[in-house]
Amino acid sequence: MAEPIDFYFDFASPYGYFASLRIDDLAASHGRTVRWHPILLGAIFKVTGMKPNLQQPLRGEYLTHDVGRIARLTGAPFTFPDSAPVNGVAASRAVYWLTDAHPEQAKLLARRLYHAHFAEGRDIGPAETVAEIAATLGHDRAAVLAALQDPEVKDRLRAETDGAVGKGVFGSPFFIVDEEPFWGWDRMEMLDRWLATGGW
Amino acid sequence: MAEPIDFYFDFASPYGYFASLRIDDLAASHGRTVRWHPILLGAIFKVTGMKPNLQQPLRGEYLTHDVGRIARLTGAPFTFPDSAPVNGVAASRAVYWLTDAHPEQAKLLARRLYHAHFAEGRDIGPAETVAEIAATLGHDRAAVLAALQDPEVKDRLRAETDGAVGKGVFGSPFFIVDEEPFWGWDRMEMLDRWLATGGW
């Protein structure tokens, strides 16, 4: 069985959202599965000295225009959230709370959170909102709120973000397949080709 | 006649080099021509607060790996220059010296300079090197060296870089077609599609 693809994303990243809608199908078409890793780019930007795209002059305006264009091109439901760039700590922790014991539920929750933020434009920063969204999948709200403060869950998110830095991840989305890195939604065609050809 | 495509690039940008090898053919297939604008990203980074990709931790290593991969994929001749990121002031000025009176010669010189830097790995920073490369196209070395210090040529490069900022350009390569902006070598497929469909 071929190795899974590692998919790194920040819940604040619209390009990560667009990638999340496609990566599992893309991987499956090559007999691969995908491990989803929500990470905190804010922590990574401290290493790289960068700022969120949205907060960079010129680039922020380009991004705002570009994501609408991608949504129209791909047919992805999209609403630019007033809360952008959102704080993805609670959302990411909720996903890691489920990742080991229930990986498919973790992925389902990640999709639901991304959808709430970028399709419905909701602010998924508050723990209460994350718990509410998790509840729509049958999770107990109180259990989710407790998990968001669980030191083990907190450590896991930190460790995943540190681990991502250790593998060279500096943006979202970021894919690693068989140690080959691909950065950006706009590199998914190249990733597809890499998987089809075994690399070049 | 449809409007030309504006193609902005920094001579230090390997992605600009890869784009330069393809943009005129891409444009021609849609009945368009291309205006080449060498610019100085260093000046633009002062506006956006960014650093050259190569000097960013993690991203610099990714870039170094990525450009080799693109060269193998596209068949573009490529040598990672020891002088990267090169100072493109002299090269850019030489191009603008020719742009108005001899636009095709300007483009030819830009290609030759990019080739010297990224195919042969030469340092195209020094004025003498730029004059030497221009001489291979029949230009007089002394005339080129004089042009590189001509206040009008200097002003032109500054004005082009400022003008690029005014149009929202923040990276290389950057394309603008009918006011629609596209950033990055990896967006040339989207640009192609935009030209084919008239946009969406």
Tab-separated table of C-alpha atoms in Angstrom:
chain	number	residue	atom	x	y	z
A	1	MET	CA	0.000	0.000	0.000
A	2	ALA	CA	1.407	3.376	-1.004
A	3	GLU	CA	2.089	5.925	1.727
A	4	PRO	CA	-0.678	8.410	2.564
A	5	ILE	CA	-0.415	12.009	1.428
A	6	ASP	CA	0.116	14.486	4.260
A	7	PHE	CA	-2.145	17.517	3.837
A	8	TYR	CA	-1.285	20.536	5.997
A	9	PHE	CA	-3.686	23.451	6.242
A	10	ASP	CA	-4.677	26.381	8.431
A	11	PHE	CA	-8.375	26.943	9.061
A	12	ALA	CA	-7.799	30.603	8.200
A	13	SER	CA	-6.554	29.711	4.707
A	14	PRO	CA	-9.077	29.949	1.871
A	15	TYR	CA	-6.651	28.107	-0.403
A	16	GLY	CA	-6.570	25.324	2.188
A	17	TYR	CA	-10.361	25.243	2.024
A	18	PHE	CA	-10.367	24.891	-1.758
A	19	ALA	CA	-7.741	22.150	-1.471
A	20	SER	CA	-9.787	20.322	1.182
A	21	LEU	CA	-12.631	19.951	-1.302
A	22	ARG	CA	-10.461	18.043	-3.739
A	23	ILE	CA	-7.484	16.370	-2.101
A	24	ASP	CA	-9.145	13.109	-1.041
A	25	ASP	CA	-10.575	12.458	-4.512
A	26	LEU	CA	-7.275	13.344	-6.121
A	27	ALA	CA	-5.424	10.964	-3.791
A	28	ALA	CA	-7.971	8.169	-4.237
A	29	SER	CA	-7.568	8.315	-8.006
A	30	HIS	CA	-3.964	7.209	-7.388
A	31	GLY	CA	-4.814	4.655	-4.694
A	32	ARG	CA	-3.686	6.958	-1.891
A	33	THR	CA	-5.299	8.135	1.309
A	34	VAL	CA	-4.805	11.517	2.968
A	35	ARG	CA	-3.782	12.459	6.497
A	36	TRP	CA	-5.215	15.858	7.422
A	37	HIS	CA	-3.078	18.098	9.625
A	38	PRO	CA	-4.582	21.405	10.710
A	39	ILE	CA	-1.718	23.679	11.747
A	40	LEU	CA	-1.242	27.248	12.964
A	41	LEU	CA	0.514	29.322	10.348
A	42	GLY	CA	0.842	32.134	12.875
A	43	ALA	CA	3.371	30.037	14.787
A	44	ILE	CA	5.164	29.141	11.554
A	45	PHE	CA	5.320	32.771	10.441
A	46	LYS	CA	7.316	33.461	13.611
A	47	VAL	CA	9.943	31.106	12.182
A	48	THR	CA	9.808	32.461	8.640
A	49	GLY	CA	9.273	36.126	9.466
A	50	MET	CA	6.218	36.296	7.230
A	51	LYS	CA	2.783	37.836	7.744
A	52	PRO	CA	-0.644	36.426	6.848
A	53	ASN	CA	-1.251	37.004	3.119
A	54	LEU	CA	-4.403	38.930	3.849
A	55	GLN	CA	-2.465	41.427	5.953
A	56	GLN	CA	0.174	42.118	3.322
A	57	PRO	CA	-0.355	45.257	1.259
A	58	LEU	CA	-1.185	44.455	-2.396
A	59	ARG	CA	-1.169	40.708	-1.770
A	60	GLY	CA	-4.168	40.957	0.535
A	61	GLU	CA	-6.196	42.702	-2.164
A	62	TYR	CA	-5.088	40.174	-4.754
A	63	LEU	CA	-6.086	37.311	-2.464
A	64	THR	CA	-9.528	38.767	-1.856
A	65	HIS	CA	-10.111	39.000	-5.596
A	66	ASP	CA	-8.466	35.670	-6.369
A	67	VAL	CA	-10.476	33.493	-3.992
A	68	GLY	CA	-13.747	34.681	-5.504
A	69	ARG	CA	-12.376	33.830	-8.934
A	70	ILE	CA	-11.374	30.336	-7.790
A	71	ALA	CA	-14.799	29.777	-6.229
A	72	ARG	CA	-16.513	30.700	-9.498
A	73	LEU	CA	-14.113	28.507	-11.492
A	74	THR	CA	-14.465	25.425	-9.293
A	75	GLY	CA	-18.073	25.876	-8.238
A	76	ALA	CA	-17.054	25.781	-4.569
A	77	PRO	CA	-19.557	27.476	-2.256
A	78	PHE	CA	-17.813	30.556	-0.910
A	79	THR	CA	-18.471	33.587	1.265
A	80	PHE	CA	-15.578	35.787	2.265
A	81	PRO	CA	-15.762	35.731	6.083
A	82	ASP	CA	-15.824	39.047	7.935
A	83	SER	CA	-13.726	37.301	10.580
A	84	ALA	CA	-10.820	36.573	8.189
A	85	PRO	CA	-8.126	35.760	9.066
A	86	VAL	CA	-9.811	33.605	11.706
A	87	ASN	CA	-8.054	32.159	14.732
A	88	GLY	CA	-7.980	28.423	14.017
A	89	VAL	CA	-6.837	27.228	17.437
A	90	ALA	CA	-10.182	25.874	18.671
A	91	ALA	CA	-11.110	24.358	15.309
A	92	SER	CA	-7.727	22.657	14.994
A	93	ARG	CA	-7.829	21.289	18.524
A	94	ALA	CA	-11.298	19.849	17.963
A	95	VAL	CA	-9.993	17.965	14.949
A	96	TYR	CA	-7.016	16.532	16.849
A	97	TRP	CA	-9.307	15.468	19.679
A	98	LEU	CA	-10.782	12.963	17.198
A	99	THR	CA	-7.856	12.225	14.883
A	100	ASP	CA	-6.358	9.128	16.507
A	101	ALA	CA	-9.499	7.337	17.704
A	102	HIS	CA	-11.848	8.385	14.916
A	103	PRO	CA	-9.879	9.622	11.912
A	104	GLU	CA	-12.851	9.702	9.560
A	105	GLN	CA	-14.911	11.690	12.062
A	106	ALA	CA	-11.980	14.064	12.475
A	107	LYS	CA	-11.921	14.663	8.750
A	108	LEU	CA	-15.696	15.087	8.636
A	109	LEU	CA	-15.486	17.686	11.392
A	110	ALA	CA	-12.669	19.510	9.594
A	111	ARG	CA	-14.797	19.673	6.450
A	112	ARG	CA	-17.788	20.902	8.437
A	113	LEU	CA	-15.688	23.612	10.097
A	114	TYR	CA	-14.155	24.744	6.828
A	115	HIS	CA	-17.627	24.814	5.272
A	116	ALA	CA	-19.030	26.904	8.120
A	117	HIS	CA	-16.198	29.400	7.728
A	118	PHE	CA	-15.681	29.720	3.990
A	119	ALA	CA	-19.016	28.595	2.546
A	120	GLU	CA	-21.284	30.210	5.158
A	121	GLY	CA	-18.906	32.950	6.263
A	122	ARG	CA	-19.244	32.075	9.955
A	123	ASP	CA	-16.606	32.995	12.519
A	124	ILE	CA	-15.266	29.618	13.686
A	125	GLY	CA	-12.850	31.208	16.147
A	126	PRO	CA	-14.914	30.882	19.356
A	127	ALA	CA	-14.828	27.546	21.178
A	128	GLU	CA	-18.619	27.696	21.530
A	129	THR	CA	-19.056	27.887	17.768
A	130	VAL	CA	-16.715	24.953	17.228
A	131	ALA	CA	-18.664	22.925	19.814
A	132	GLU	CA	-21.927	23.861	18.134
A	133	ILE	CA	-20.666	22.728	14.745
A	134	ALA	CA	-19.321	19.488	16.260
A	135	ALA	CA	-22.746	18.926	17.821
A	136	THR	CA	-24.295	18.831	14.342
A	137	LEU	CA	-22.213	15.673	13.841
A	138	GLY	CA	-23.493	14.129	17.071
A	139	HIS	CA	-20.643	15.134	19.383
A	140	ASP	CA	-21.473	16.233	22.900
A	141	ARG	CA	-20.984	19.980	23.254
A	142	ALA	CA	-19.661	19.808	26.794
A	143	ALA	CA	-17.214	17.063	25.796
A	144	VAL	CA	-15.943	19.190	22.918
A	145	LEU	CA	-15.530	22.262	25.132
A	146	ALA	CA	-13.617	20.162	27.659
A	147	ALA	CA	-11.428	18.684	24.913
A	148	LEU	CA	-10.489	22.171	23.692
A	149	GLN	CA	-8.857	22.783	27.068
A	150	ASP	CA	-7.334	19.309	27.416
A	151	PRO	CA	-3.547	19.676	27.803
A	152	GLU	CA	-3.013	16.590	25.643
A	153	VAL	CA	-5.051	18.063	22.808
A	154	LYS	CA	-3.295	21.412	23.156
A	155	ASP	CA	0.090	19.686	23.055
A	156	ARG	CA	-0.925	17.724	20.002
A	157	LEU	CA	-1.674	20.871	18.002
A	158	ARG	CA	1.638	22.399	19.063
A	159	ALA	CA	3.479	19.180	18.174
A	160	GLU	CA	1.771	18.984	14.776
A	161	THR	CA	2.669	22.590	13.992
A	162	ASP	CA	6.271	22.037	15.127
A	163	GLY	CA	6.370	18.804	13.154
A	164	ALA	CA	5.167	20.629	10.070
A	165	VAL	CA	7.974	23.175	10.424
A	166	GLY	CA	10.391	20.266	10.770
A	167	LYS	CA	9.196	18.954	7.422
A	168	GLY	CA	9.585	22.348	5.746
A	169	VAL	CA	5.934	23.409	5.733
A	170	PHE	CA	5.618	27.217	5.473
A	171	GLY	CA	2.181	27.803	3.957
A	172	SER	CA	-1.317	26.445	3.420
A	173	PRO	CA	-2.213	24.202	1.747
A	174	PHE	CA	0.974	22.169	1.779
A	175	PHE	CA	1.209	18.565	0.626
A	176	ILE	CA	3.942	16.023	1.191
A	177	VAL	CA	3.917	12.778	-0.736
A	178	ASP	CA	6.813	10.337	-0.407
A	179	GLU	CA	8.885	13.249	1.004
A	180	GLU	CA	8.145	15.433	-2.042
A	181	PRO	CA	6.699	18.835	-1.006
A	182	PHE	CA	4.048	20.800	-2.888
A	183	TRP	CA	2.936	24.233	-1.713
A	184	GLY	CA	-0.304	25.837	-2.785
A	185	TRP	CA	-3.721	25.098	-4.189
A	186	ASP	CA	-2.322	25.963	-7.588
A	187	ARG	CA	0.136	23.078	-7.374
A	188	MET	CA	-2.481	20.362	-7.157
A	189	GLU	CA	-2.142	19.688	-10.896
A	190	MET	CA	1.572	19.122	-10.414
A	191	LEU	CA	0.891	16.885	-7.408
A	192	ASP	CA	-1.581	14.929	-9.544
A	193	ARG	CA	1.036	14.526	-12.246
A	194	TRP	CA	3.678	13.516	-9.725
A	195	LEU	CA	1.407	10.788	-8.393
A	196	ALA	CA	0.530	9.623	-11.903
A	197	THR	CA	4.125	9.442	-13.102
A	198	GLY	CA	5.990	8.578	-9.917
A	199	GLY	CA	7.919	11.831	-10.159
A	200	TRP	CA	10.533	13.201	-12.519
B	1	MET	CA	-6.939	44.204	-31.719
B	2	ALA	CA	-7.010	42.830	-28.177
B	3	GLU	CA	-4.935	44.589	-25.525
B	4	PRO	CA	-1.417	43.283	-24.905
B	5	ILE	CA	-0.656	41.244	-21.784
B	6	ASP	CA	1.557	43.040	-19.286
B	7	PHE	CA	4.265	40.710	-17.977
B	8	TYR	CA	6.118	41.898	-14.864
B	9	PHE	CA	9.254	40.116	-13.693
B	10	ASP	CA	12.397	40.558	-11.668
B	11	PHE	CA	15.648	39.300	-13.173
B	12	ALA	CA	16.352	37.617	-9.828
B	13	SER	CA	13.189	35.513	-10.076
B	14	PRO	CA	13.571	31.967	-11.393
B	15	TYR	CA	9.793	31.709	-11.747
B	16	GLY	CA	9.932	34.853	-13.888
B	17	TYR	CA	12.559	33.102	-16.015
B	18	PHE	CA	10.356	30.040	-16.513
B	19	ALA	CA	7.430	32.319	-17.379
B	20	SER	CA	9.558	34.266	-19.873
B	21	LEU	CA	10.114	31.066	-21.858
B	22	ARG	CA	6.399	30.578	-22.426
B	23	ILE	CA	4.418	33.798	-22.124
B	24	ASP	CA	4.795	35.042	-25.719
B	25	ASP	CA	3.657	31.725	-27.223
B	26	LEU	CA	0.778	31.513	-24.767
B	27	ALA	CA	-0.316	35.042	-25.639
B	28	ALA	CA	0.079	34.490	-29.397
B	29	SER	CA	-2.198	31.461	-29.252
B	30	HIS	CA	-4.922	33.904	-28.186
B	31	GLY	CA	-3.971	36.624	-30.659
B	32	ARG	CA	-2.279	38.717	-27.979
B	33	THR	CA	1.116	40.319	-27.685
B	34	VAL	CA	3.134	40.824	-24.507
B	35	ARG	CA	4.703	43.905	-22.989
B	36	TRP	CA	7.700	42.947	-20.863
B	37	HIS	CA	8.322	44.978	-17.704
B	38	PRO	CA	11.421	44.149	-15.684
B	39	ILE	CA	10.888	45.498	-12.168
B	40	LEU	CA	12.750	45.558	-8.867
B	41	LEU	CA	10.951	43.439	-6.307
B	42	GLY	CA	13.311	44.768	-3.629
B	43	ALA	CA	11.609	48.156	-3.932
B	44	ILE	CA	8.179	46.522	-3.875
B	45	PHE	CA	9.048	44.446	-0.805
B	46	LYS	CA	9.607	47.750	1.022
B	47	VAL	CA	5.921	48.454	0.401
B	48	THR	CA	4.672	44.970	1.267
B	49	GLY	CA	7.109	44.226	4.092
B	50	MET	CA	8.179	40.982	2.455
B	51	LYS	CA	11.604	39.422	1.923
B	52	PRO	CA	12.991	37.650	-1.157
B	53	ASN	CA	11.648	34.071	-1.176
B	54	LEU	CA	15.156	32.685	-1.217
B	55	GLN	CA	15.971	34.473	2.032
B	56	GLN	CA	12.945	33.169	3.893
B	57	PRO	CA	13.564	30.165	6.133
B	58	LEU	CA	11.824	27.014	4.831
B	59	ARG	CA	10.538	28.779	1.723
B	60	GLY	CA	14.054	29.343	0.454
B	61	GLU	CA	14.810	25.623	0.664
B	62	TYR	CA	11.513	24.767	-0.990
B	63	LEU	CA	12.242	27.197	-3.810
B	64	THR	CA	15.684	25.749	-4.416
B	65	HIS	CA	14.183	22.280	-4.745
B	66	ASP	CA	11.147	23.441	-6.686
B	67	VAL	CA	12.949	25.284	-9.468
B	68	GLY	CA	15.002	22.196	-10.314
B	69	ARG	CA	11.796	20.191	-10.475
B	70	ILE	CA	10.175	22.742	-12.809
B	71	ALA	CA	13.252	22.760	-15.040
B	72	ARG	CA	13.111	18.960	-15.370
B	73	LEU	CA	9.367	19.054	-16.018
B	74	THR	CA	9.478	21.761	-18.664
B	75	GLY	CA	12.834	20.955	-20.195
B	76	ALA	CA	14.052	24.497	-19.536
B	77	PRO	CA	17.839	24.804	-19.343
B	78	PHE	CA	18.638	25.656	-15.745
B	79	THR	CA	21.613	26.217	-13.456
B	80	PHE	CA	21.009	27.568	-9.981
B	81	PRO	CA	23.175	30.724	-9.946
B	82	ASP	CA	25.657	31.148	-7.092
B	83	SER	CA	24.812	34.848	-7.284
B	84	ALA	CA	21.107	34.331	-6.447
B	85	PRO	CA	19.291	36.507	-5.632
B	86	VAL	CA	21.003	38.697	-8.205
B	87	ASN	CA	20.758	42.485	-8.320
B	88	GLY	CA	18.700	43.135	-11.448
B	89	VAL	CA	19.201	46.900	-11.667
B	90	ALA	CA	21.696	46.941	-14.541
B	91	ALA	CA	19.896	44.211	-16.488
B	92	SER	CA	16.549	45.974	-16.103
B	93	ARG	CA	17.943	49.337	-17.129
B	94	ALA	CA	19.526	47.839	-20.227
B	95	VAL	CA	16.144	46.501	-21.278
B	96	TYR	CA	14.400	49.857	-20.786
B	97	TRP	CA	17.122	51.592	-22.749
B	98	LEU	CA	15.770	49.692	-25.784
B	99	THR	CA	12.079	49.264	-24.951
B	100	ASP	CA	10.547	52.294	-26.670
B	101	ALA	CA	12.684	52.536	-29.799
B	102	HIS	CA	13.317	48.812	-30.339
B	103	PRO	CA	10.805	46.745	-28.379
B	104	GLU	CA	11.728	43.453	-30.053
B	105	GLN	CA	15.418	44.020	-29.348
B	106	ALA	CA	14.541	44.849	-25.755
B	107	LYS	CA	12.747	41.541	-25.421
B	108	LEU	CA	15.596	39.690	-27.089
B	109	LEU	CA	18.054	41.233	-24.663
B	110	ALA	CA	15.843	40.348	-21.697
B	111	ARG	CA	15.749	36.731	-22.895
B	112	ARG	CA	19.509	36.694	-23.353
B	113	LEU	CA	20.063	38.114	-19.862
B	114	TYR	CA	17.667	35.639	-18.247
B	115	HIS	CA	19.361	32.821	-20.149
B	116	ALA	CA	22.814	33.916	-19.002
B	117	HIS	CA	21.652	33.993	-15.395
B	118	PHE	CA	19.398	30.975	-15.036
B	119	ALA	CA	20.525	28.694	-17.867
B	120	GLU	CA	24.269	29.381	-17.610
B	121	GLY	CA	24.347	30.420	-13.957
B	122	ARG	CA	26.197	33.669	-14.697
B	123	ASP	CA	26.081	36.664	-12.366
B	124	ILE	CA	24.275	39.325	-14.414
B	125	GLY	CA	24.561	41.905	-11.629
B	126	PRO	CA	27.647	43.819	-12.866
B	127	ALA	CA	27.132	46.482	-15.529
B	128	GLU	CA	30.122	45.082	-17.428
B	129	THR	CA	28.467	41.678	-17.705
B	130	VAL	CA	25.232	43.201	-18.919
B	131	ALA	CA	27.168	45.207	-21.543
B	132	GLU	CA	29.035	42.076	-22.616
B	133	ILE	CA	25.783	40.150	-23.068
B	134	ALA	CA	24.228	43.073	-24.963
B	135	ALA	CA	27.306	43.085	-27.204
B	136	THR	CA	26.501	39.520	-28.312
B	137	LEU	CA	23.356	41.035	-29.846
B	138	GLY	CA	25.365	43.705	-31.672
B	139	HIS	CA	24.985	46.542	-29.177
B	140	ASP	CA	27.967	48.769	-28.520
B	141	ARG	CA	29.440	48.058	-25.086
B	142	ALA	CA	30.308	51.664	-24.361
B	143	ALA	CA	26.826	52.785	-25.385
B	144	VAL	CA	25.266	50.207	-23.057
B	145	LEU	CA	27.498	51.240	-20.146
B	146	ALA	CA	26.555	54.877	-20.741
B	147	ALA	CA	22.864	53.997	-20.930
B	148	LEU	CA	23.030	52.237	-17.558
B	149	GLN	CA	23.966	55.585	-16.003
B	150	ASP	CA	21.545	57.666	-18.079
B	151	PRO	CA	19.163	59.507	-15.709
B	152	GLU	CA	16.283	58.950	-18.114
B	153	VAL	CA	16.858	55.185	-18.126
B	154	LYS	CA	17.223	55.149	-14.339
B	155	ASP	CA	13.987	57.086	-13.976
B	156	ARG	CA	12.217	54.733	-16.330
B	157	LEU	CA	13.034	51.699	-14.190
B	158	ARG	CA	11.869	53.523	-11.067
B	159	ALA	CA	8.677	54.620	-12.811
B	160	GLU	CA	7.994	51.099	-14.075
B	161	THR	CA	8.463	49.642	-10.596
B	162	ASP	CA	6.246	52.324	-9.061
B	163	GLY	CA	3.709	51.788	-11.820
B	164	ALA	CA	3.696	48.065	-11.096
B	165	VAL	CA	2.954	48.746	-7.428
B	166	GLY	CA	0.149	51.045	-8.535
B	167	LYS	CA	-1.360	48.152	-10.465
B	168	GLY	CA	-1.082	45.786	-7.491
B	169	VAL	CA	2.014	43.850	-8.566
B	170	PHE	CA	3.735	42.244	-5.563
B	171	GLY	CA	5.656	39.284	-6.990
B	172	SER	CA	7.298	37.784	-10.069
B	173	PRO	CA	6.064	36.722	-12.510
B	174	PHE	CA	2.908	38.802	-12.499
B	175	PHE	CA	0.564	39.123	-15.456
B	176	ILE	CA	-2.201	41.616	-16.074
B	177	VAL	CA	-4.632	41.063	-18.918
B	178	ASP	CA	-7.590	43.393	-19.392
B	179	GLU	CA	-7.067	44.498	-15.748
B	180	GLU	CA	-7.252	40.897	-14.460
B	181	PRO	CA	-4.164	40.031	-12.347
B	182	PHE	CA	-2.416	36.660	-12.225
B	183	TRP	CA	0.501	36.027	-9.892
B	184	GLY	CA	2.947	33.203	-10.350
B	185	TRP	CA	4.346	30.793	-12.889
B	186	ASP	CA	1.857	28.255	-11.585
B	187	ARG	CA	-1.055	30.449	-12.657
B	188	MET	CA	-0.210	30.400	-16.345
B	189	GLU	CA	-2.761	27.622	-16.924
B	190	MET	CA	-5.426	29.817	-15.362
B	191	LEU	CA	-4.282	32.784	-17.449
B	192	ASP	CA	-4.492	30.572	-20.542
B	193	ARG	CA	-8.017	29.555	-19.598
B	194	TRP	CA	-8.996	33.159	-18.902
B	195	LEU	CA	-7.812	34.193	-22.357
B	196	ALA	CA	-9.584	31.242	-23.981
B	197	THR	CA	-12.909	31.869	-22.254
B	198	GLY	CA	-12.907	35.622	-21.802
B	199	GLY	CA	-13.028	35.190	-18.050
B	200	TRP	CA	-15.586	33.884	-15.585
